[in-house]
Amino acid sequence: MSPVLADVLQVTALIGALALVHRPFGDHMAAVFSSTKHLRAEKWIYRAVGADPDAEMRWPAYLRGVLAFSTVSMLFLYVLQRVQDKLPLSLGFKPIAPDQAFDTAASFVSNTNWQSYSGEVAMSHVTQTAGLAVQNFVSAAVGIAVAVALVRGFARSRTGVLGNFWADLVRGTVRVLIPVSVVAAVLLVAAGAVQNFGDLHSITTLTGDKQTISPGAVASQEAIKNLGTNGGGFFNANSAHPFENPDGFTNLLEIFLLLVIPFSLPRTFGTLVGSAKQGHAVLAAMAVIWFAAVVAVTVVEYAHPGTASQLAGGAMEGKEQRFGEGPSALFAVSTTMTSTGSVNSFHDSFSGLSGGVLLLGMMLGEIAPGGVGSGLYGMLIMAVIAVFIAGLMVGRTPEYLGKKIGTREIKLAACFILVTPALVLIGTALAMALGKGESSMTNVGAHGFSEVLYAYTSASNNNGSAFAGFGANTDYHNTMLGLCMLLGRFLPMVFVLALAGSLAGQNPVPATAGTLRTEKPLFTGLLVGAILIITGLTFFPALALGPLAEGLAA
C-alpha cells in the first residue's frame, strides 16, 4: 500500500470514528450538565470543599469560583515541585527551580502544559501523578465548565444565573473525563505503553554507553493529556517516545482523543439550546478549517524541497520513521488546533510553510475544533462577531439564538478576541527587542524568528507545543511565558462569563423574516470568513517575517 493511500485511509477512519461518537457523546455531555441529580462520589466532594451544588451563580460568582480554584491549584502545584525531593518516590530528583516551578504551575493550571524541562529527568512520580496528571483533569474540566456557562447564557432568558461552577467542575471530571480516560489508558497499556512506579533503570547500549531509562505512570497521563487537550508529555520527546506512543494504532488513538471532546461539544451546544442544526453549523465551520489545514500541511511535507527529502519521498527529518509524513502532519495540525501541545514529531523540523499553517492554527484562537471547552466558547464568540458583521451589512440589529447583540455584547466579544493577539505580538516584540529571543534561538534568520513567535503564540493561546530549537528554560522566558499563559487563559474567561451573564438576562427576541438563519450553510461560510479575515490578518505581518519568508525563500 502506498503511503498516500495509507494516509487517506487513516484520515477517513479518524473522521468516521469522530462522526460515530459525535451524537451519543455530545448528548451525554448535555445530559451531564443539565442533570439535577448528584452521584454519591460527587456529594462527597461537595462536602469536602463546602460547596452547595444546587446554588445557582451569577457570572461574577461563577468567575470567582474559576479564579479561586485555579489559584489554589497553582499554589499547590508550585509547592509540590519545590518539595518533591522530600516526598516518596522522588527518584532522587532535585526540587524544581523557582522560576521553572512557576512556569510549570502556570502551564498546567492554564491547560497549556508548556514544558521547559525534561520530565523523565526532572519530575518525580508524585509530581507527575498527584501534580501534573491531576491538573490535566481539572484544568480541562474548568474549560468545559466555562463553555457550558456560555451556552446557558444563550439558552436562558430573563435570569442572570449560569449554573454552579463547582457542580460543573466536578461533573465534567467525574462523569466525562475520568471514564473516557480509564478506557483510553487500558487501550494504551494493552498496546504497549508503560504504566508503573518503578525505579530508574541503568542499561548498556549496543555501543557500550550507559543510558538511564525512566519508568512511570505513562499510559494514564497519556490518556488525559490528549483527551483534555493538555499536551504535557511524561517524556521530553512527548508522543514521539515509544513508551508514550508505541505504534500506528496508538498514534491514531491519541489523535482521536485530541479531537473527540472538541468535535462533540457542538452537539452538546445544539442540544442545550434546543436546536441541533445550530450545533451542526458550528461543527461545520470547525471541520472545514481543520480539514483544510490537514491537507495543506500533508501536501507541503510530501513536496518538501531538497534533494534528500525528494529521495526519501518527503521531509522525514524530525519525524518518527514508524509514523511518516502523513500521520505526523495529521497529529501536528490536530494538536495545534486543539490547544493540546502533544507532539509526535518536532514542529521545528517542518517546512516553513507547514510551520506557518501550524502557527496560524493557534493564532486563530484554536477554535477548529479548539481546546476542551475553550474551542466551543471561542467559536461562539466568533459567531457573535459574524452575526454583528452581517447585521451591519443589511442594516438591522444583529441577533443570535434569539438574543440581541448590542453594544455591551460586542464590546465583550471584541475584548475577547484582542487578548491573545496582544499577548503574542507584545511578548514576541519584547523578547526580540531585549535580545532574549535571539539568545534562545538555535537558528538564525526567519526560522529563528519563527521559534520565538511560536513560543509566545503557543503560551498565549494555551497550546503548549514548541519549535524544539527554542531554549525556553531561562529566568526571563519562564516568567514571561508563565504570565502569557495565565493571562491568555483567564482574561478571556472574564469576558466569556460576562457575556454569558448579559445574554442570560435578556428577553428572547422572536425570529422574523429578516432574521439571519444561523443554522444554514451561508452562516457557516460567513463564520469561516470572519475567523480567517479578522483573526488571521491580525497576525499576517508577523507570519510574513517568519514562516512565510522562510517558505518562499525555499
PDB file of C-alpha atoms in Angstrom, residues 133-333:
ATOM      1  CA  ALA A 133      -1.833  14.500  35.870  1.00  0.00           C
ATOM      2  CA  VAL A 134      -4.416  15.854  38.332  1.00  0.00           C
ATOM      3  CA  GLN A 135      -4.190  19.282  36.714  1.00  0.00           C
ATOM      4  CA  ASN A 136      -4.696  17.632  33.341  1.00  0.00           C
ATOM      5  CA  PHE A 137      -8.140  16.587  34.571  1.00  0.00           C
ATOM      6  CA  VAL A 138      -9.285  19.658  36.465  1.00  0.00           C
ATOM      7  CA  SER A 139      -7.920  22.348  34.125  1.00  0.00           C
ATOM      8  CA  ALA A 140      -9.759  20.659  31.265  1.00  0.00           C
ATOM      9  CA  ALA A 141     -12.907  20.497  33.403  1.00  0.00           C
ATOM     10  CA  VAL A 142     -12.639  24.245  34.067  1.00  0.00           C
ATOM     11  CA  GLY A 143     -12.641  24.901  30.309  1.00  0.00           C
ATOM     12  CA  ILE A 144     -15.721  22.727  29.808  1.00  0.00           C
ATOM     13  CA  ALA A 145     -17.481  24.473  32.704  1.00  0.00           C
ATOM     14  CA  VAL A 146     -16.930  27.941  31.215  1.00  0.00           C
ATOM     15  CA  ALA A 147     -18.150  26.765  27.802  1.00  0.00           C
ATOM     16  CA  VAL A 148     -21.307  25.291  29.361  1.00  0.00           C
ATOM     17  CA  ALA A 149     -21.906  28.550  31.250  1.00  0.00           C
ATOM     18  CA  LEU A 150     -21.810  30.485  27.960  1.00  0.00           C
ATOM     19  CA  VAL A 151     -24.202  28.014  26.341  1.00  0.00           C
ATOM     20  CA  ARG A 152     -26.593  28.520  29.264  1.00  0.00           C
ATOM     21  CA  GLY A 153     -26.342  32.255  28.613  1.00  0.00           C
ATOM     22  CA  PHE A 154     -27.772  31.652  25.146  1.00  0.00           C
ATOM     23  CA  ALA A 155     -30.324  29.091  26.334  1.00  0.00           C
ATOM     24  CA  ARG A 156     -31.726  31.041  29.318  1.00  0.00           C
ATOM     25  CA  SER A 157     -33.767  34.228  29.395  1.00  0.00           C
ATOM     26  CA  ARG A 158     -34.756  36.841  31.972  1.00  0.00           C
ATOM     27  CA  THR A 159     -32.275  35.491  34.525  1.00  0.00           C
ATOM     28  CA  GLY A 160     -28.692  36.309  35.361  1.00  0.00           C
ATOM     29  CA  VAL A 161     -27.682  32.884  36.646  1.00  0.00           C
ATOM     30  CA  LEU A 162     -25.409  30.491  34.754  1.00  0.00           C
ATOM     31  CA  GLY A 163     -25.415  27.344  36.878  1.00  0.00           C
ATOM     32  CA  ASN A 164     -22.971  26.309  39.563  1.00  0.00           C
ATOM     33  CA  PHE A 165     -19.227  26.262  38.867  1.00  0.00           C
ATOM     34  CA  TRP A 166     -18.435  23.591  41.461  1.00  0.00           C
ATOM     35  CA  ALA A 167     -21.107  21.255  40.120  1.00  0.00           C
ATOM     36  CA  ASP A 168     -19.927  21.782  36.541  1.00  0.00           C
ATOM     37  CA  LEU A 169     -16.291  21.230  37.527  1.00  0.00           C
ATOM     38  CA  VAL A 170     -16.983  18.018  39.416  1.00  0.00           C
ATOM     39  CA  ARG A 171     -19.393  16.583  36.857  1.00  0.00           C
ATOM     40  CA  GLY A 172     -17.043  17.294  33.977  1.00  0.00           C
ATOM     41  CA  THR A 173     -14.277  15.484  35.806  1.00  0.00           C
ATOM     42  CA  VAL A 174     -16.222  12.555  37.268  1.00  0.00           C
ATOM     43  CA  ARG A 175     -18.718  11.831  34.502  1.00  0.00           C
ATOM     44  CA  VAL A 176     -16.809  12.816  31.344  1.00  0.00           C
ATOM     45  CA  LEU A 177     -13.033  12.934  31.702  1.00  0.00           C
ATOM     46  CA  ILE A 178     -12.329  10.093  34.137  1.00  0.00           C
ATOM     47  CA  PRO A 179     -14.424   7.346  32.467  1.00  0.00           C
ATOM     48  CA  VAL A 180     -13.059   8.011  28.974  1.00  0.00           C
ATOM     49  CA  SER A 181      -9.504   8.343  30.289  1.00  0.00           C
ATOM     50  CA  VAL A 182      -9.712   4.978  32.056  1.00  0.00           C
ATOM     51  CA  VAL A 183     -10.795   3.242  28.848  1.00  0.00           C
ATOM     52  CA  ALA A 184      -8.108   5.038  26.830  1.00  0.00           C
ATOM     53  CA  ALA A 185      -5.399   4.201  29.372  1.00  0.00           C
ATOM     54  CA  VAL A 186      -6.316   0.499  29.281  1.00  0.00           C
ATOM     55  CA  LEU A 187      -6.101   0.534  25.482  1.00  0.00           C
ATOM     56  CA  LEU A 188      -2.718   2.255  25.604  1.00  0.00           C
ATOM     57  CA  VAL A 189      -1.346  -0.251  28.122  1.00  0.00           C
ATOM     58  CA  ALA A 190      -2.647  -3.134  26.013  1.00  0.00           C
ATOM     59  CA  ALA A 191      -0.873  -1.626  23.003  1.00  0.00           C
ATOM     60  CA  GLY A 192       2.465  -1.330  24.816  1.00  0.00           C
ATOM     61  CA  ALA A 193       2.506   1.994  26.679  1.00  0.00           C
ATOM     62  CA  VAL A 194       4.295   1.937  30.053  1.00  0.00           C
ATOM     63  CA  GLN A 195       2.386   2.102  33.365  1.00  0.00           C
ATOM     64  CA  ASN A 196       4.254   1.518  36.634  1.00  0.00           C
ATOM     65  CA  PHE A 197       6.003   3.200  39.566  1.00  0.00           C
ATOM     66  CA  GLY A 198       9.386   1.539  39.204  1.00  0.00           C
ATOM     67  CA  ASP A 199      12.863   2.907  39.874  1.00  0.00           C
ATOM     68  CA  LEU A 200      15.261   4.281  37.284  1.00  0.00           C
ATOM     69  CA  HIS A 201      16.966   1.593  35.202  1.00  0.00           C
ATOM     70  CA  SER A 202      20.545   1.869  34.002  1.00  0.00           C
ATOM     71  CA  ILE A 203      21.332  -0.085  30.846  1.00  0.00           C
ATOM     72  CA  THR A 204      24.282  -0.538  28.500  1.00  0.00           C
ATOM     73  CA  THR A 205      23.538   0.319  24.881  1.00  0.00           C
ATOM     74  CA  LEU A 206      24.842  -1.542  21.826  1.00  0.00           C
ATOM     75  CA  THR A 207      27.653   0.999  21.546  1.00  0.00           C
ATOM     76  CA  GLY A 208      28.707   0.425  25.150  1.00  0.00           C
ATOM     77  CA  ASP A 209      27.324   3.692  26.528  1.00  0.00           C
ATOM     78  CA  LYS A 210      25.278   3.917  29.714  1.00  0.00           C
ATOM     79  CA  GLN A 211      21.673   5.103  29.496  1.00  0.00           C
ATOM     80  CA  THR A 212      19.095   5.677  32.215  1.00  0.00           C
ATOM     81  CA  ILE A 213      15.550   4.535  31.454  1.00  0.00           C
ATOM     82  CA  SER A 214      12.767   6.228  33.411  1.00  0.00           C
ATOM     83  CA  PRO A 215       9.565   4.254  34.086  1.00  0.00           C
ATOM     84  CA  GLY A 216       6.344   5.755  35.393  1.00  0.00           C
ATOM     85  CA  ALA A 217       2.564   6.054  35.162  1.00  0.00           C
ATOM     86  CA  VAL A 218       2.804   6.942  31.489  1.00  0.00           C
ATOM     87  CA  ALA A 219      -0.362   5.494  29.951  1.00  0.00           C
ATOM     88  CA  SER A 220      -2.710   7.132  32.469  1.00  0.00           C
ATOM     89  CA  GLN A 221      -1.121  10.527  31.923  1.00  0.00           C
ATOM     90  CA  GLU A 222      -1.037   9.997  28.160  1.00  0.00           C
ATOM     91  CA  ALA A 223      -4.773   9.359  28.071  1.00  0.00           C
ATOM     92  CA  ILE A 224      -5.819  12.538  29.870  1.00  0.00           C
ATOM     93  CA  LYS A 225      -3.116  14.718  28.336  1.00  0.00           C
ATOM     94  CA  ASN A 226      -4.728  14.114  24.940  1.00  0.00           C
ATOM     95  CA  LEU A 227      -8.371  13.800  25.973  1.00  0.00           C
ATOM     96  CA  GLY A 228      -8.190  17.025  27.993  1.00  0.00           C
ATOM     97  CA  THR A 229      -6.204  18.803  25.235  1.00  0.00           C
ATOM     98  CA  ASN A 230      -3.407  19.342  27.734  1.00  0.00           C
ATOM     99  CA  GLY A 231      -0.297  18.021  25.991  1.00  0.00           C
ATOM    100  CA  GLY A 232       2.313  17.686  28.717  1.00  0.00           C
ATOM    101  CA  GLY A 233       4.353  14.591  27.969  1.00  0.00           C
ATOM    102  CA  PHE A 234       5.817  12.248  30.577  1.00  0.00           C
ATOM    103  CA  PHE A 235       8.989  12.226  28.486  1.00  0.00           C
ATOM    104  CA  ASN A 236      10.758  15.090  26.762  1.00  0.00           C
ATOM    105  CA  ALA A 237      10.076  13.538  23.356  1.00  0.00           C
ATOM    106  CA  ASN A 238       6.349  13.543  24.188  1.00  0.00           C
ATOM    107  CA  SER A 239       4.273  11.313  21.892  1.00  0.00           C
ATOM    108  CA  ALA A 240       7.295  10.646  19.702  1.00  0.00           C
ATOM    109  CA  HIS A 241       8.583   8.435  22.555  1.00  0.00           C
ATOM    110  CA  PRO A 242       7.687   4.736  22.113  1.00  0.00           C
ATOM    111  CA  PHE A 243       6.762   4.428  25.807  1.00  0.00           C
ATOM    112  CA  GLU A 244       4.041   7.042  25.233  1.00  0.00           C
ATOM    113  CA  ASN A 245       3.084   6.188  21.667  1.00  0.00           C
ATOM    114  CA  PRO A 246       4.181   2.662  20.701  1.00  0.00           C
ATOM    115  CA  ASP A 247       2.784   2.232  17.181  1.00  0.00           C
ATOM    116  CA  GLY A 248       0.406   3.383  14.468  1.00  0.00           C
ATOM    117  CA  PHE A 249      -2.703   2.244  16.356  1.00  0.00           C
ATOM    118  CA  THR A 250      -1.854   4.265  19.459  1.00  0.00           C
ATOM    119  CA  ASN A 251      -0.926   7.226  17.254  1.00  0.00           C
ATOM    120  CA  LEU A 252      -4.394   7.253  15.675  1.00  0.00           C
ATOM    121  CA  LEU A 253      -6.000   6.653  19.085  1.00  0.00           C
ATOM    122  CA  GLU A 254      -4.212   9.667  20.534  1.00  0.00           C
ATOM    123  CA  ILE A 255      -5.305  11.876  17.647  1.00  0.00           C
ATOM    124  CA  PHE A 256      -8.873  10.662  18.198  1.00  0.00           C
ATOM    125  CA  LEU A 257      -8.607  11.593  21.883  1.00  0.00           C
ATOM    126  CA  LEU A 258      -7.350  15.063  20.926  1.00  0.00           C
ATOM    127  CA  LEU A 259     -10.421  15.726  18.811  1.00  0.00           C
ATOM    128  CA  VAL A 260     -13.289  13.783  20.354  1.00  0.00           C
ATOM    129  CA  ILE A 261     -14.470  16.273  23.000  1.00  0.00           C
ATOM    130  CA  PRO A 262     -13.935  19.473  20.954  1.00  0.00           C
ATOM    131  CA  PHE A 263     -15.756  17.980  17.954  1.00  0.00           C
ATOM    132  CA  SER A 264     -18.580  16.603  20.169  1.00  0.00           C
ATOM    133  CA  LEU A 265     -19.226  19.780  22.148  1.00  0.00           C
ATOM    134  CA  PRO A 266     -21.092  21.462  19.245  1.00  0.00           C
ATOM    135  CA  ARG A 267     -23.668  18.676  19.593  1.00  0.00           C
ATOM    136  CA  THR A 268     -23.858  19.466  23.318  1.00  0.00           C
ATOM    137  CA  PHE A 269     -24.358  23.127  22.421  1.00  0.00           C
ATOM    138  CA  GLY A 270     -27.110  22.332  19.924  1.00  0.00           C
ATOM    139  CA  THR A 271     -28.897  20.057  22.385  1.00  0.00           C
ATOM    140  CA  LEU A 272     -28.799  22.572  25.235  1.00  0.00           C
ATOM    141  CA  VAL A 273     -30.093  25.475  23.099  1.00  0.00           C
ATOM    142  CA  GLY A 274     -32.798  23.277  21.596  1.00  0.00           C
ATOM    143  CA  SER A 275     -31.568  23.253  18.001  1.00  0.00           C
ATOM    144  CA  ALA A 276     -29.235  20.523  16.749  1.00  0.00           C
ATOM    145  CA  LYS A 277     -28.806  22.443  13.490  1.00  0.00           C
ATOM    146  CA  GLN A 278     -27.121  25.318  15.337  1.00  0.00           C
ATOM    147  CA  GLY A 279     -24.555  22.828  16.572  1.00  0.00           C
ATOM    148  CA  HIS A 280     -24.116  21.463  13.057  1.00  0.00           C
ATOM    149  CA  ALA A 281     -23.306  24.942  11.724  1.00  0.00           C
ATOM    150  CA  VAL A 282     -20.599  25.458  14.346  1.00  0.00           C
ATOM    151  CA  LEU A 283     -19.237  21.948  13.778  1.00  0.00           C
ATOM    152  CA  ALA A 284     -19.064  22.515  10.029  1.00  0.00           C
ATOM    153  CA  ALA A 285     -17.004  25.689  10.461  1.00  0.00           C
ATOM    154  CA  MET A 286     -14.599  23.849  12.759  1.00  0.00           C
ATOM    155  CA  ALA A 287     -14.297  20.887  10.398  1.00  0.00           C
ATOM    156  CA  VAL A 288     -13.696  22.976   7.263  1.00  0.00           C
ATOM    157  CA  ILE A 289     -10.738  24.826   8.788  1.00  0.00           C
ATOM    158  CA  TRP A 290      -9.252  21.693  10.398  1.00  0.00           C
ATOM    159  CA  PHE A 291      -9.519  19.583   7.224  1.00  0.00           C
ATOM    160  CA  ALA A 292      -8.067  22.324   5.012  1.00  0.00           C
ATOM    161  CA  ALA A 293      -5.084  22.612   7.361  1.00  0.00           C
ATOM    162  CA  VAL A 294      -4.542  18.826   7.355  1.00  0.00           C
ATOM    163  CA  VAL A 295      -4.491  18.755   3.561  1.00  0.00           C
ATOM    164  CA  ALA A 296      -2.207  21.783   3.314  1.00  0.00           C
ATOM    165  CA  VAL A 297       0.427  20.518   5.774  1.00  0.00           C
ATOM    166  CA  THR A 298       0.388  16.970   4.370  1.00  0.00           C
ATOM    167  CA  VAL A 299       0.851  18.147   0.782  1.00  0.00           C
ATOM    168  CA  VAL A 300       3.662  20.546   1.699  1.00  0.00           C
ATOM    169  CA  GLU A 301       5.536  17.941   3.731  1.00  0.00           C
ATOM    170  CA  TYR A 302       5.375  15.397   0.902  1.00  0.00           C
ATOM    171  CA  ALA A 303       6.576  18.046  -1.560  1.00  0.00           C
ATOM    172  CA  HIS A 304       9.309  19.408   0.733  1.00  0.00           C
ATOM    173  CA  PRO A 305      12.091  20.961  -1.418  1.00  0.00           C
ATOM    174  CA  GLY A 306      15.571  19.494  -1.291  1.00  0.00           C
ATOM    175  CA  THR A 307      17.387  16.535  -2.784  1.00  0.00           C
ATOM    176  CA  ALA A 308      17.402  14.444   0.387  1.00  0.00           C
ATOM    177  CA  SER A 309      13.697  14.989   1.002  1.00  0.00           C
ATOM    178  CA  GLN A 310      12.762  14.108  -2.548  1.00  0.00           C
ATOM    179  CA  LEU A 311      14.811  10.908  -2.461  1.00  0.00           C
ATOM    180  CA  ALA A 312      13.141   9.935   0.812  1.00  0.00           C
ATOM    181  CA  GLY A 313       9.698  10.649  -0.626  1.00  0.00           C
ATOM    182  CA  GLY A 314       9.121  13.614   1.672  1.00  0.00           C
ATOM    183  CA  ALA A 315      10.525  15.532   4.633  1.00  0.00           C
ATOM    184  CA  MET A 316      11.428  12.924   7.272  1.00  0.00           C
ATOM    185  CA  GLU A 317      13.918  14.886   9.393  1.00  0.00           C
ATOM    186  CA  GLY A 318      12.403  15.338  12.865  1.00  0.00           C
ATOM    187  CA  LYS A 319       9.710  12.710  12.255  1.00  0.00           C
ATOM    188  CA  GLU A 320       9.378   9.165  13.526  1.00  0.00           C
ATOM    189  CA  GLN A 321      10.047   6.538  10.849  1.00  0.00           C
ATOM    190  CA  ARG A 322       7.199   4.417  12.263  1.00  0.00           C
ATOM    191  CA  PHE A 323       4.712   7.210  11.524  1.00  0.00           C
ATOM    192  CA  GLY A 324       5.941   9.077   8.446  1.00  0.00           C
ATOM    193  CA  GLU A 325       4.841  12.353   6.892  1.00  0.00           C
ATOM    194  CA  GLY A 326       1.058  11.873   6.775  1.00  0.00           C
ATOM    195  CA  PRO A 327       0.367  10.785  10.369  1.00  0.00           C
ATOM    196  CA  SER A 328       2.899  13.338  11.600  1.00  0.00           C
ATOM    197  CA  ALA A 329       1.115  16.124   9.705  1.00  0.00           C
ATOM    198  CA  LEU A 330      -2.291  14.902  10.940  1.00  0.00           C
ATOM    199  CA  PHE A 331      -1.054  14.869  14.541  1.00  0.00           C
ATOM    200  CA  ALA A 332       0.620  18.284  14.203  1.00  0.00           C
ATOM    201  CA  VAL A 333      -2.465  20.012  12.808  1.00  0.00           C
TER     202      VAL A 333
END
